[in-house]
Short mmCIF file of C-alpha atoms in Angstrom, two decimals:
data_model
loop_
_atom_site.label_atom_id
_atom_site.label_comp_id
_atom_site.label_asym_id
_atom_site.label_seq_id
_atom_site.Cartn_x
_atom_site.Cartn_y
_atom_site.Cartn_z
CA UNK A 1 -6.08 -213.36 -41.36
CA UNK A 2 -8.54 -214.22 -43.76
CA UNK A 3 -9.75 -217.83 -43.30
CA UNK A 4 -9.04 -219.70 -46.53
CA UNK A 5 -9.95 -223.40 -47.32
CA UNK A 6 -7.92 -225.71 -49.50
CA UNK A 7 -9.53 -228.55 -50.71
CA UNK A 8 -11.13 -230.72 -47.89
CA UNK A 9 -9.33 -228.91 -45.71
CA UNK A 10 -11.31 -227.86 -42.69
CA UNK A 11 -8.90 -225.80 -40.32
CA UNK A 12 -9.85 -222.19 -40.37
CA UNK A 13 -7.36 -219.31 -39.87
CA UNK A 14 -6.24 -218.11 -36.54
CA UNK A 15 -8.35 -215.23 -36.15
CA UNK A 16 -12.10 -216.94 -37.55
CA UNK A 17 -10.92 -219.74 -34.78
CA UNK A 18 -10.06 -217.21 -32.05
CA UNK A 19 -13.56 -215.30 -32.55
CA UNK A 20 -15.94 -218.41 -33.10
CA UNK A 21 -13.80 -221.26 -32.52
CA UNK A 22 -15.79 -221.49 -28.82
CA UNK A 23 -19.16 -221.60 -30.44
CA UNK A 24 -21.58 -224.27 -29.20
CA UNK A 25 -24.87 -224.20 -31.41
CA UNK A 26 -25.74 -227.56 -30.39
CA UNK A 27 -24.71 -229.03 -33.53
CA UNK A 28 -21.18 -229.56 -34.35
CA UNK A 29 -22.07 -229.35 -38.19
CA UNK A 30 -23.61 -225.93 -37.32
CA UNK A 31 -20.54 -225.09 -35.70
CA UNK A 32 -18.43 -225.73 -38.54
CA UNK A 33 -20.82 -223.89 -40.85
CA UNK A 34 -20.69 -220.70 -38.85
CA UNK A 35 -16.87 -220.93 -39.32
CA UNK A 36 -17.29 -221.01 -42.90
CA UNK A 37 -19.79 -218.42 -43.12
CA UNK A 38 -17.62 -216.01 -41.21
CA UNK A 39 -14.73 -216.78 -43.76
CA UNK A 40 -16.24 -216.21 -46.80
CA UNK A 41 -18.29 -213.23 -45.34
CA UNK A 42 -15.26 -211.53 -44.23
CA UNK A 43 -13.55 -211.77 -47.73
CA UNK A 44 -16.42 -210.22 -49.54
CA UNK A 45 -18.72 -208.30 -46.81
CA UNK A 46 -20.53 -206.85 -49.59
CA UNK A 47 -21.26 -209.77 -51.68
CA UNK A 48 -24.88 -211.31 -51.68
CA UNK A 49 -25.00 -215.13 -50.77
CA UNK A 50 -24.94 -216.12 -54.30
CA UNK A 51 -21.38 -214.60 -55.16
CA UNK A 52 -19.82 -215.76 -51.90
CA UNK A 53 -20.44 -219.05 -52.62
CA UNK A 54 -19.69 -220.67 -55.59
CA UNK A 55 -22.42 -223.34 -55.87
CA UNK A 56 -26.15 -223.85 -55.53
CA UNK A 57 -25.62 -226.63 -52.73
CA UNK A 58 -23.72 -224.00 -51.03
CA UNK A 59 -25.97 -221.16 -50.84
CA UNK A 60 -28.72 -223.52 -49.82
CA UNK A 61 -26.53 -224.50 -47.01
CA UNK A 62 -26.03 -220.83 -46.18
CA UNK A 63 -30.04 -220.26 -45.95
CA UNK A 64 -30.63 -223.44 -43.88
CA UNK A 65 -28.01 -222.38 -41.50
CA UNK A 66 -29.85 -219.06 -40.69
CA UNK A 67 -33.50 -221.05 -40.72
CA UNK A 68 -32.39 -223.30 -38.26
CA UNK A 69 -33.99 -223.35 -34.78
CA UNK A 70 -30.44 -224.00 -33.37
CA UNK A 71 -29.12 -220.80 -34.52
CA UNK A 72 -29.57 -217.41 -32.57
CA UNK A 73 -27.78 -214.38 -32.35
CA UNK A 74 -26.57 -214.56 -28.72
CA UNK A 75 -25.07 -217.78 -29.57
CA UNK A 76 -23.26 -216.32 -32.29
CA UNK A 77 -22.55 -213.01 -30.18
CA UNK A 78 -20.98 -215.09 -27.19
CA UNK A 79 -17.33 -216.15 -28.26
CA UNK A 80 -16.67 -212.87 -29.84
CA UNK A 81 -17.73 -211.18 -26.57
CA UNK A 82 -15.40 -212.97 -24.64
CA UNK A 83 -12.36 -212.55 -27.03
CA UNK A 84 -13.17 -208.47 -26.55
CA UNK A 85 -13.00 -208.97 -23.06
CA UNK A 86 -9.69 -210.66 -23.28
CA UNK A 87 -8.25 -208.06 -25.52
CA UNK A 88 -9.53 -205.22 -23.47
CA UNK A 89 -8.00 -206.39 -20.23
CA UNK A 90 -4.41 -206.27 -22.22
CA UNK A 91 -4.89 -202.13 -22.11
CA UNK A 92 -4.78 -199.49 -19.26
CA UNK A 93 -8.01 -197.55 -20.43
CA UNK A 94 -10.63 -198.75 -22.80
CA UNK A 95 -13.64 -196.71 -23.94
CA UNK A 96 -17.20 -198.47 -24.14
CA UNK A 97 -18.75 -196.44 -27.05
CA UNK A 98 -22.57 -196.88 -26.96
CA UNK A 99 -24.87 -195.54 -29.70
CA UNK A 100 -28.27 -197.00 -31.67
CA UNK A 101 -28.38 -197.38 -35.58
CA UNK A 102 -31.54 -198.22 -37.69
CA UNK A 103 -31.34 -201.18 -40.32
CA UNK A 104 -33.71 -200.00 -43.13
CA UNK A 105 -35.62 -203.15 -44.74
CA UNK A 106 -38.66 -201.09 -46.41
CA UNK A 107 -38.49 -202.50 -49.78
CA UNK A 108 -38.62 -206.17 -48.13
CA UNK A 109 -42.22 -206.54 -48.22
CA UNK A 110 -42.42 -210.11 -47.76
CA UNK A 111 -39.97 -209.88 -44.39
CA UNK A 112 -42.13 -210.79 -41.42
CA UNK A 113 -41.57 -209.06 -37.82
CA UNK A 114 -40.23 -205.74 -38.78
CA UNK A 115 -41.49 -202.66 -37.42
CA UNK A 116 -41.52 -199.05 -37.85
CA UNK A 117 -37.96 -197.19 -38.21
CA UNK A 118 -39.23 -193.58 -38.56
CA UNK A 119 -42.32 -191.45 -38.69
CA UNK A 120 -42.51 -191.79 -42.77
CA UNK A 121 -43.92 -195.38 -41.90
CA UNK A 122 -40.52 -196.92 -42.94
CA UNK A 123 -39.91 -200.83 -42.23
CA UNK A 124 -36.66 -202.23 -40.58
CA UNK A 125 -35.09 -202.45 -37.42
CA UNK A 126 -33.01 -201.09 -34.37
CA UNK A 127 -29.30 -202.04 -33.50
CA UNK A 128 -27.93 -200.80 -30.20
CA UNK A 129 -24.40 -201.92 -29.71
CA UNK A 130 -21.00 -200.89 -27.55
CA UNK A 131 -17.87 -201.01 -28.78
CA UNK A 132 -14.40 -201.21 -27.09
CA UNK A 133 -11.98 -199.11 -28.22
CA UNK A 134 -8.73 -197.77 -27.17
CA UNK A 135 -7.56 -194.05 -26.26
CA UNK A 136 -5.70 -194.20 -29.60
CA UNK A 137 -8.81 -195.67 -31.48
CA UNK A 138 -7.97 -199.48 -31.97
CA UNK A 139 -11.19 -201.37 -32.01
CA UNK A 140 -11.13 -204.26 -29.62
CA UNK A 141 -14.35 -205.77 -30.37
CA UNK A 142 -18.35 -205.41 -30.04
CA UNK A 143 -19.19 -205.94 -25.90
CA UNK A 144 -22.95 -205.91 -26.62
CA UNK A 145 -25.84 -206.30 -29.00
CA UNK A 146 -29.49 -205.54 -28.70
CA UNK A 147 -31.47 -205.97 -31.91
CA UNK A 148 -35.63 -205.31 -31.44
CA UNK A 149 -38.24 -204.19 -34.08
CA UNK A 150 -40.87 -201.67 -32.85
CA UNK A 151 -44.20 -202.33 -32.30
CA UNK A 152 -46.26 -201.90 -35.99
CA UNK A 153 -48.56 -199.10 -34.28
CA UNK A 154 -46.68 -196.52 -32.71
CA UNK A 155 -48.39 -195.35 -29.10
CA UNK A 156 -48.79 -191.63 -28.60
CA UNK A 157 -46.27 -189.54 -26.82
CA UNK A 158 -48.46 -189.16 -23.78
CA UNK A 159 -48.70 -192.91 -23.59
CA UNK A 160 -44.99 -193.86 -24.00
CA UNK A 161 -44.08 -190.80 -21.34
CA UNK A 162 -45.68 -192.10 -18.27
CA UNK A 163 -44.46 -195.65 -18.98
CA UNK A 164 -42.14 -197.52 -16.45
CA UNK A 165 -38.67 -196.72 -17.54
CA UNK A 166 -37.86 -200.31 -17.72
CA UNK A 167 -40.81 -200.75 -20.84
CA UNK A 168 -39.37 -197.68 -22.96
CA UNK A 169 -36.78 -198.02 -25.62
CA UNK A 170 -34.66 -195.80 -23.61
CA UNK A 171 -34.08 -198.55 -21.16
CA UNK A 172 -31.56 -199.91 -23.80
CA UNK A 173 -28.79 -197.34 -22.45
CA UNK A 174 -29.23 -198.36 -18.95
CA UNK A 175 -28.89 -201.82 -20.06
CA UNK A 176 -25.59 -200.69 -22.31
CA UNK A 177 -24.21 -198.91 -19.25
CA UNK A 178 -24.44 -202.27 -17.51
CA UNK A 179 -22.85 -204.33 -20.08
CA UNK A 180 -19.99 -201.85 -19.96
CA UNK A 181 -19.85 -202.16 -15.73
CA UNK A 182 -19.57 -206.13 -16.74
CA UNK A 183 -16.46 -205.32 -18.89
CA UNK A 184 -15.28 -203.18 -16.40
CA UNK A 185 -15.83 -205.92 -13.41
CA UNK A 186 -14.05 -208.35 -15.89
CA UNK A 187 -11.17 -206.28 -16.43
CA UNK A 188 -10.15 -205.40 -12.86
CA UNK A 189 -6.75 -203.67 -13.98
CA UNK A 190 -8.55 -201.42 -16.92
CA UNK A 191 -10.24 -198.60 -16.44
CA UNK A 192 -13.49 -198.59 -18.55
CA UNK A 193 -15.08 -195.49 -19.51
CA UNK A 194 -18.69 -195.71 -21.35
CA UNK A 195 -19.25 -192.71 -23.77
CA UNK A 196 -22.72 -191.43 -25.22
CA UNK A 197 -23.93 -188.48 -26.87
CA UNK A 198 -26.95 -186.48 -26.09
CA UNK A 199 -29.57 -189.70 -26.34
CA UNK A 200 -27.95 -191.25 -23.73
CA UNK A 201 -28.30 -188.29 -21.38
CA UNK A 202 -31.12 -190.64 -18.89
CA UNK A 203 -30.98 -189.55 -14.85
CA UNK A 204 -31.34 -192.97 -14.76
CA UNK A 205 -27.92 -193.84 -15.63
CA UNK A 206 -26.27 -191.73 -13.29
CA UNK A 207 -27.98 -193.50 -10.30
CA UNK A 208 -26.97 -196.71 -11.94
CA UNK A 209 -23.29 -196.01 -11.61
CA UNK A 210 -24.14 -194.83 -7.66
CA UNK A 211 -25.60 -198.26 -7.36
CA UNK A 212 -23.19 -200.61 -9.05
CA UNK A 213 -19.88 -198.49 -7.37
CA UNK A 214 -21.61 -199.04 -4.00
CA UNK A 215 -21.61 -202.87 -4.88
CA UNK A 216 -18.11 -203.33 -6.64
CA UNK A 217 -16.56 -202.21 -9.71
CA UNK A 218 -18.70 -199.48 -12.15
CA UNK A 219 -17.43 -198.19 -15.26
CA UNK A 220 -16.65 -194.70 -15.66
CA UNK A 221 -18.95 -192.48 -17.90
CA UNK A 222 -19.15 -189.61 -20.00
CA UNK A 223 -22.18 -188.49 -21.42
CA UNK A 224 -22.94 -185.59 -23.25
CA UNK A 225 -25.71 -183.31 -21.78
CA UNK A 226 -29.29 -183.18 -23.73
CA UNK A 227 -30.71 -181.17 -20.80
CA UNK A 228 -30.13 -178.13 -18.99
CA UNK A 229 -30.57 -179.84 -15.32
CA UNK A 230 -31.55 -177.83 -12.50
CA UNK A 231 -28.49 -177.52 -10.17
CA UNK A 232 -29.18 -177.73 -5.97
CA UNK A 233 -26.34 -175.74 -4.15
CA UNK A 234 -26.52 -175.62 -0.46
CA UNK A 235 -26.41 -172.28 0.00
CA UNK A 236 -28.16 -170.50 -3.36
CA UNK A 237 -30.78 -169.92 -5.73
CA UNK A 238 -31.67 -172.92 -8.18
CA UNK A 239 -30.00 -172.78 -11.24
CA UNK A 240 -29.74 -174.45 -14.81
CA UNK A 241 -26.35 -176.24 -14.95
CA UNK A 242 -25.27 -174.21 -18.15
CA UNK A 243 -25.88 -171.46 -16.50
CA UNK A 244 -23.43 -172.25 -13.47
CA UNK A 245 -20.64 -173.89 -16.04
CA UNK A 246 -21.02 -170.18 -17.81
CA UNK A 247 -20.64 -168.43 -14.55
CA UNK A 248 -17.36 -170.66 -13.86
CA UNK A 249 -14.05 -169.70 -14.50
CA UNK A 250 -12.51 -170.52 -18.02
CA UNK A 251 -9.40 -172.67 -17.35
CA UNK A 252 -8.16 -172.82 -20.92
CA UNK A 253 -8.48 -173.50 -24.60
CA UNK A 254 -8.68 -176.75 -26.50
CA UNK A 255 -8.18 -177.10 -30.53
CA UNK A 256 -9.26 -180.22 -32.79
CA UNK A 257 -10.57 -181.04 -36.06
CA UNK A 258 -13.62 -182.37 -37.09
CA UNK A 259 -15.16 -183.76 -39.96
CA UNK A 260 -18.03 -182.48 -41.94
CA UNK A 261 -20.59 -185.41 -42.45
CA UNK A 262 -22.40 -183.94 -45.31
CA UNK A 263 -18.84 -183.09 -47.81
CA UNK A 264 -15.98 -185.16 -45.69
CA UNK A 265 -14.29 -181.91 -45.09
CA UNK A 266 -12.11 -181.21 -42.11
CA UNK A 267 -12.29 -178.11 -39.95
CA UNK A 268 -10.22 -176.75 -36.79
CA UNK A 269 -12.25 -176.16 -33.99
CA UNK A 270 -11.03 -174.38 -30.50
CA UNK A 271 -13.09 -174.43 -27.72
CA UNK A 272 -12.93 -172.34 -24.36
CA UNK A 273 -13.23 -174.68 -21.23
CA UNK A 274 -15.15 -174.56 -18.06
CA UNK A 275 -15.69 -176.78 -15.48
CA UNK A 276 -17.33 -177.75 -12.08
CA UNK A 277 -16.77 -180.54 -9.53
CA UNK A 278 -19.41 -182.28 -7.59
CA UNK A 279 -22.33 -180.61 -8.63
CA UNK A 280 -25.54 -182.04 -7.64
CA UNK A 281 -28.76 -182.49 -10.02
CA UNK A 282 -32.09 -184.29 -9.00
CA UNK A 283 -34.60 -186.59 -11.06
CA UNK A 284 -37.32 -184.78 -12.55
CA UNK A 285 -41.18 -185.26 -11.68
CA UNK A 286 -42.89 -187.83 -12.69
CA UNK A 287 -39.74 -190.21 -13.00
CA UNK A 288 -39.33 -193.79 -11.92
CA UNK A 289 -37.56 -192.52 -9.02
CA UNK A 290 -38.51 -188.92 -8.34
CA UNK A 291 -36.53 -186.41 -6.09
CA UNK A 292 -33.36 -188.29 -6.21
CA UNK A 293 -30.01 -186.57 -5.99
CA UNK A 294 -26.77 -187.27 -7.44
CA UNK A 295 -23.37 -185.52 -7.86
CA UNK A 296 -21.70 -185.52 -10.83
CA UNK A 297 -19.05 -183.71 -12.62
CA UNK A 298 -18.97 -181.33 -15.81
CA UNK A 299 -17.29 -179.66 -18.52
CA UNK A 300 -18.33 -176.88 -20.72
CA UNK A 301 -16.66 -176.42 -24.48
CA UNK A 302 -17.73 -173.58 -26.05
CA UNK A 303 -16.35 -172.87 -29.49
CA UNK A 304 -14.19 -169.61 -29.93
CA UNK A 305 -14.94 -167.46 -33.51
CA UNK A 306 -16.63 -170.07 -35.52
CA UNK A 307 -16.60 -169.65 -38.85
CA UNK A 308 -19.47 -167.25 -40.52
CA UNK A 309 -22.55 -168.44 -41.21
CA UNK A 310 -22.14 -171.94 -39.16
CA UNK A 311 -23.42 -172.18 -35.65
CA UNK A 312 -20.91 -172.52 -32.96
CA UNK A 313 -20.05 -176.25 -31.48
CA UNK A 314 -21.04 -176.15 -27.97
CA UNK A 315 -20.96 -179.18 -25.66
CA UNK A 316 -21.73 -179.79 -21.99
CA UNK A 317 -20.08 -183.52 -20.76
CA UNK A 318 -21.27 -185.15 -17.77
CA UNK A 319 -18.91 -187.50 -15.82
CA UNK A 320 -17.93 -189.26 -13.23
CA UNK A 321 -13.89 -188.74 -14.28
CA UNK A 322 -12.37 -185.84 -12.06
CA UNK A 323 -12.26 -182.42 -13.50
CA UNK A 324 -10.28 -180.67 -10.99
CA UNK A 325 -6.87 -180.33 -13.42
CA UNK A 326 -6.66 -179.12 -17.04
CA UNK A 327 -5.13 -182.29 -18.20
CA UNK A 328 -7.84 -184.63 -16.67
CA UNK A 329 -10.46 -182.22 -18.73
CA UNK A 330 -8.25 -182.72 -21.50
CA UNK A 331 -8.26 -186.42 -21.64
CA UNK A 332 -12.10 -186.39 -21.27
CA UNK A 333 -12.68 -184.33 -24.64
CA UNK A 334 -10.05 -186.51 -26.11
CA UNK A 335 -12.14 -189.73 -24.86
CA UNK A 336 -15.39 -188.04 -26.06
CA UNK A 337 -13.91 -187.46 -29.63
CA UNK A 338 -13.37 -191.07 -29.66
CA UNK A 339 -17.02 -191.39 -30.29
CA UNK A 340 -16.78 -190.88 -33.72
CA UNK A 341 -15.64 -194.44 -34.04
CA UNK A 342 -18.74 -195.83 -33.46
CA UNK A 343 -20.17 -193.73 -36.16
CA UNK A 344 -17.54 -195.15 -38.17
CA UNK A 345 -18.42 -198.77 -37.15
CA UNK A 346 -21.95 -198.14 -38.43
CA UNK A 347 -21.21 -197.15 -41.42
CA UNK A 348 -18.73 -199.93 -41.73
CA UNK A 349 -21.44 -202.12 -41.08
CA UNK A 350 -24.47 -201.03 -43.36
CA UNK A 351 -22.57 -199.69 -46.39
CA UNK A 352 -19.10 -201.82 -45.76
CA UNK A 353 -20.99 -204.54 -45.39
CA UNK A 354 -24.37 -204.01 -46.89
CA UNK A 355 -26.29 -205.44 -44.13
CA UNK A 356 -29.61 -203.99 -45.22
CA UNK A 357 -29.26 -205.89 -48.55
CA UNK A 358 -29.11 -209.30 -46.97
CA UNK A 359 -32.26 -210.71 -47.45
CA UNK A 360 -34.08 -213.54 -45.06
CA UNK A 361 -37.68 -214.07 -44.48
CA UNK A 362 -38.46 -213.26 -41.11
CA UNK A 363 -36.44 -211.23 -38.24
CA UNK A 364 -35.82 -214.56 -36.20
CA UNK A 365 -33.52 -215.63 -39.40
CA UNK A 366 -31.81 -211.98 -39.91
CA UNK A 367 -30.79 -211.59 -36.15
CA UNK A 368 -28.02 -214.46 -36.27
CA UNK A 369 -27.01 -212.63 -39.67
CA UNK A 370 -26.88 -208.98 -37.95
CA UNK A 371 -24.58 -210.43 -35.03
CA UNK A 372 -22.09 -212.32 -37.75
CA UNK A 373 -21.75 -209.07 -39.90
CA UNK A 374 -20.73 -207.08 -36.51
CA UNK A 375 -17.87 -208.98 -36.05
CA UNK A 376 -16.90 -208.73 -39.74
CA UNK A 377 -17.50 -204.69 -39.52
CA UNK A 378 -15.23 -204.98 -36.20
CA UNK A 379 -12.30 -206.66 -37.99
CA UNK A 380 -12.29 -204.16 -40.81
CA UNK A 381 -11.66 -201.68 -38.58
CA UNK A 382 -9.25 -203.32 -36.18
CA UNK A 383 -7.13 -203.78 -39.16
CA UNK A 384 -7.41 -200.46 -40.55
CA UNK A 385 -6.08 -198.95 -37.16
CA UNK A 386 -3.64 -202.14 -36.20
CA UNK A 387 -2.07 -200.49 -39.56
CA UNK A 388 -1.67 -196.95 -37.86
CA UNK A 389 -0.80 -197.94 -34.44
CA UNK A 390 1.33 -201.08 -35.00
CA UNK A 391 3.33 -200.03 -38.23
CA UNK A 392 6.26 -202.15 -38.09
CA UNK A 393 4.82 -205.39 -37.31
CA UNK A 394 4.71 -207.91 -40.20
CA UNK A 395 1.78 -208.41 -41.87
CA UNK A 396 1.72 -211.88 -41.80
CA UNK A 397 0.38 -212.07 -38.45
CA UNK A 398 -3.04 -211.09 -39.87
CA UNK A 399 -2.59 -211.62 -43.47
CA UNK A 400 -1.91 -215.21 -45.59
CA UNK A 401 0.92 -215.26 -48.01
CA UNK A 402 -1.22 -215.46 -50.78
CA UNK A 403 -2.88 -212.29 -50.00
CA UNK A 404 0.11 -210.17 -49.17
CA UNK A 405 2.19 -211.21 -52.32
CA UNK A 406 -0.81 -210.78 -54.11
CA UNK A 407 -2.00 -207.11 -52.78
CA UNK A 408 1.84 -206.01 -53.29
CA UNK A 409 1.94 -206.82 -56.69
CA UNK A 410 -1.72 -205.71 -57.65
CA UNK A 411 -0.92 -202.19 -55.82
CA UNK A 412 2.68 -201.76 -57.17
CA UNK A 413 2.31 -203.14 -60.29
CA UNK A 414 5.98 -204.81 -59.55
CA UNK A 415 6.60 -208.22 -61.10
CA UNK A 416 7.89 -210.00 -58.07
CA UNK A 417 6.75 -209.61 -54.44
CA UNK A 418 9.73 -209.17 -51.71
CA UNK A 419 11.06 -211.87 -49.90
CA UNK A 420 10.01 -210.49 -46.35
CA UNK A 421 6.56 -209.74 -45.78
CA UNK A 422 5.55 -206.30 -45.98
CA UNK A 423 4.97 -204.28 -42.22
CA UNK A 424 1.61 -203.72 -41.39
CA UNK A 425 1.58 -200.56 -42.48
CA UNK A 426 2.72 -200.93 -45.70
CA UNK A 427 -0.13 -204.11 -46.20
CA UNK A 428 -2.74 -201.16 -45.47
CA UNK A 429 -1.41 -198.85 -47.60
CA UNK A 430 -1.12 -201.36 -50.35
CA UNK A 431 -5.17 -202.59 -49.29
CA UNK A 432 -6.32 -198.49 -49.49
CA UNK A 433 -4.61 -198.16 -52.83
CA UNK A 434 -6.66 -201.32 -54.07
CA UNK A 435 -9.74 -199.48 -52.75
CA UNK A 436 -9.00 -196.08 -54.45
CA UNK A 437 -6.84 -194.19 -52.10
CA UNK A 438 -4.19 -192.69 -53.80
CA UNK A 439 -1.21 -192.85 -51.40
CA UNK A 440 0.29 -189.65 -52.19
CA UNK A 441 2.89 -188.47 -50.03
CA UNK A 442 1.27 -186.05 -48.10
CA UNK A 443 -2.32 -188.14 -48.15
CA UNK A 444 -3.46 -189.12 -44.61
CA UNK A 445 -3.67 -192.78 -43.91
CA UNK A 446 -6.38 -194.75 -45.99
CA UNK A 447 -9.90 -194.33 -44.63
CA UNK A 448 -12.20 -197.33 -43.74
CA UNK A 449 -14.24 -197.23 -47.05
CA UNK A 450 -10.98 -197.53 -49.24
CA UNK A 451 -9.97 -200.68 -47.03
CA UNK A 452 -13.04 -202.19 -47.23
CA UNK A 453 -13.39 -201.77 -50.99
CA UNK A 454 -9.49 -203.03 -51.27
CA UNK A 455 -10.42 -206.11 -48.67
CA UNK A 456 -12.95 -207.20 -51.87
CA UNK A 457 -10.33 -206.84 -54.23
CA UNK A 458 -7.37 -208.21 -52.72
CA UNK A 459 -9.53 -211.52 -52.17
CA UNK A 460 -9.84 -211.70 -55.82
CA UNK A 461 -6.20 -211.19 -56.44
CA UNK A 462 -5.26 -213.98 -53.71
CA UNK A 463 -7.47 -216.52 -55.04
CA UNK A 464 -5.69 -215.89 -58.39
CA UNK A 465 -2.55 -216.34 -56.99
CA UNK A 466 -3.65 -219.63 -55.33
CA UNK A 467 -4.84 -221.08 -58.52
CA UNK A 468 -2.38 -219.72 -60.81
CA UNK A 469 0.32 -218.04 -58.99
CA UNK A 470 4.16 -219.61 -58.97
CA UNK A 471 3.35 -221.64 -55.85
CA UNK A 472 0.06 -222.88 -57.11
CA UNK A 473 0.25 -226.66 -56.73
CA UNK A 474 -0.40 -229.26 -59.47
CA UNK A 475 -3.64 -230.86 -59.30
#
């Protein structure tokens, strides 16, 4: 439900209070201000501060908020983190999707404390986040964030190679796994599974799993392999893991659809399935923990008859989950496919919320803004999937009366709204239509881009309804 203030009323909508109602910034005025900022930004995530607020006084108050020394990204993020934990505890399985994105501020020449983000001297910041998602892709919240700027001078590879892991950027993957384990410890009845792509294939993650598990509750993991690690069997010649998997028995085939990042087209993929249980691998020479062995399970998936001219899709997934049955392997692949949701989340964050166009003078001021918009990006994706997963619930749970009535009329061009609020599925269809989704009989559910555009338009229609509609109160 989007927060609406009426006159001098300072009560926020339920969802805003749930996410940030327990915030403590050290000043009651700042606590109230951050609720207003979340309300305004959620209504118009793409807008500049000048557009979000109606008066110069409000714009100045916004800038003063982010420049206040009491405000930081951790304080803003903490209440949302607690709510994300609570939502996760309501589900039997939760996937903690982990990845990094860059935030480009190269054109902001006066910005202080940014760092390089690529070899072509682009400047900006990095954000590493874990998002909690159910296997049916309902976004439950952001459970970790790390924001940083690199040093101005890029160290040579030879210097980085022999740094202790804790001093490397790649240490963020270990920290992110620990955050997944914290979620698992809080949600004792929930199976938490940490999912990463190839960049997260770090040997120390596997040893960290063993260490945490020996002391208590650890999150399971699914990591796409980036290295053909050496296998150490008891009575065999040392082989690469890929060779061992290719020599194992084929267990069956699976199929799924993938989206082309370039043009958005969908194609069907069919892969053969092979797996090995309890294979032993060892850390490389020169690692922080040399000659350490761990036991993992591995799944090998190779595309059958890829389209002509295209490279076949081949994955090797390393996991702590059991792989002895085909149904178990099928679940692992389905969980890994959900990793696409963090890509959609970052797209929402950077394109839907236009975070890189929000300009403040220094990193110290930008970091709290980054945290605030993480909550908004989560909310957009949450509403999108709630309309798909729970289609028949009333949209009044999440939307104001003025929003669903104005949205219905704007999308359908009917003169009168219905007496009973539309279902959540219907409401997200109306919002998608406002955002450019055609909504034809055989069209898929609206995508996240149509939803964020539709939300911005819905805000204007709802404001007009409040001001000029039949239920508007006389001044």
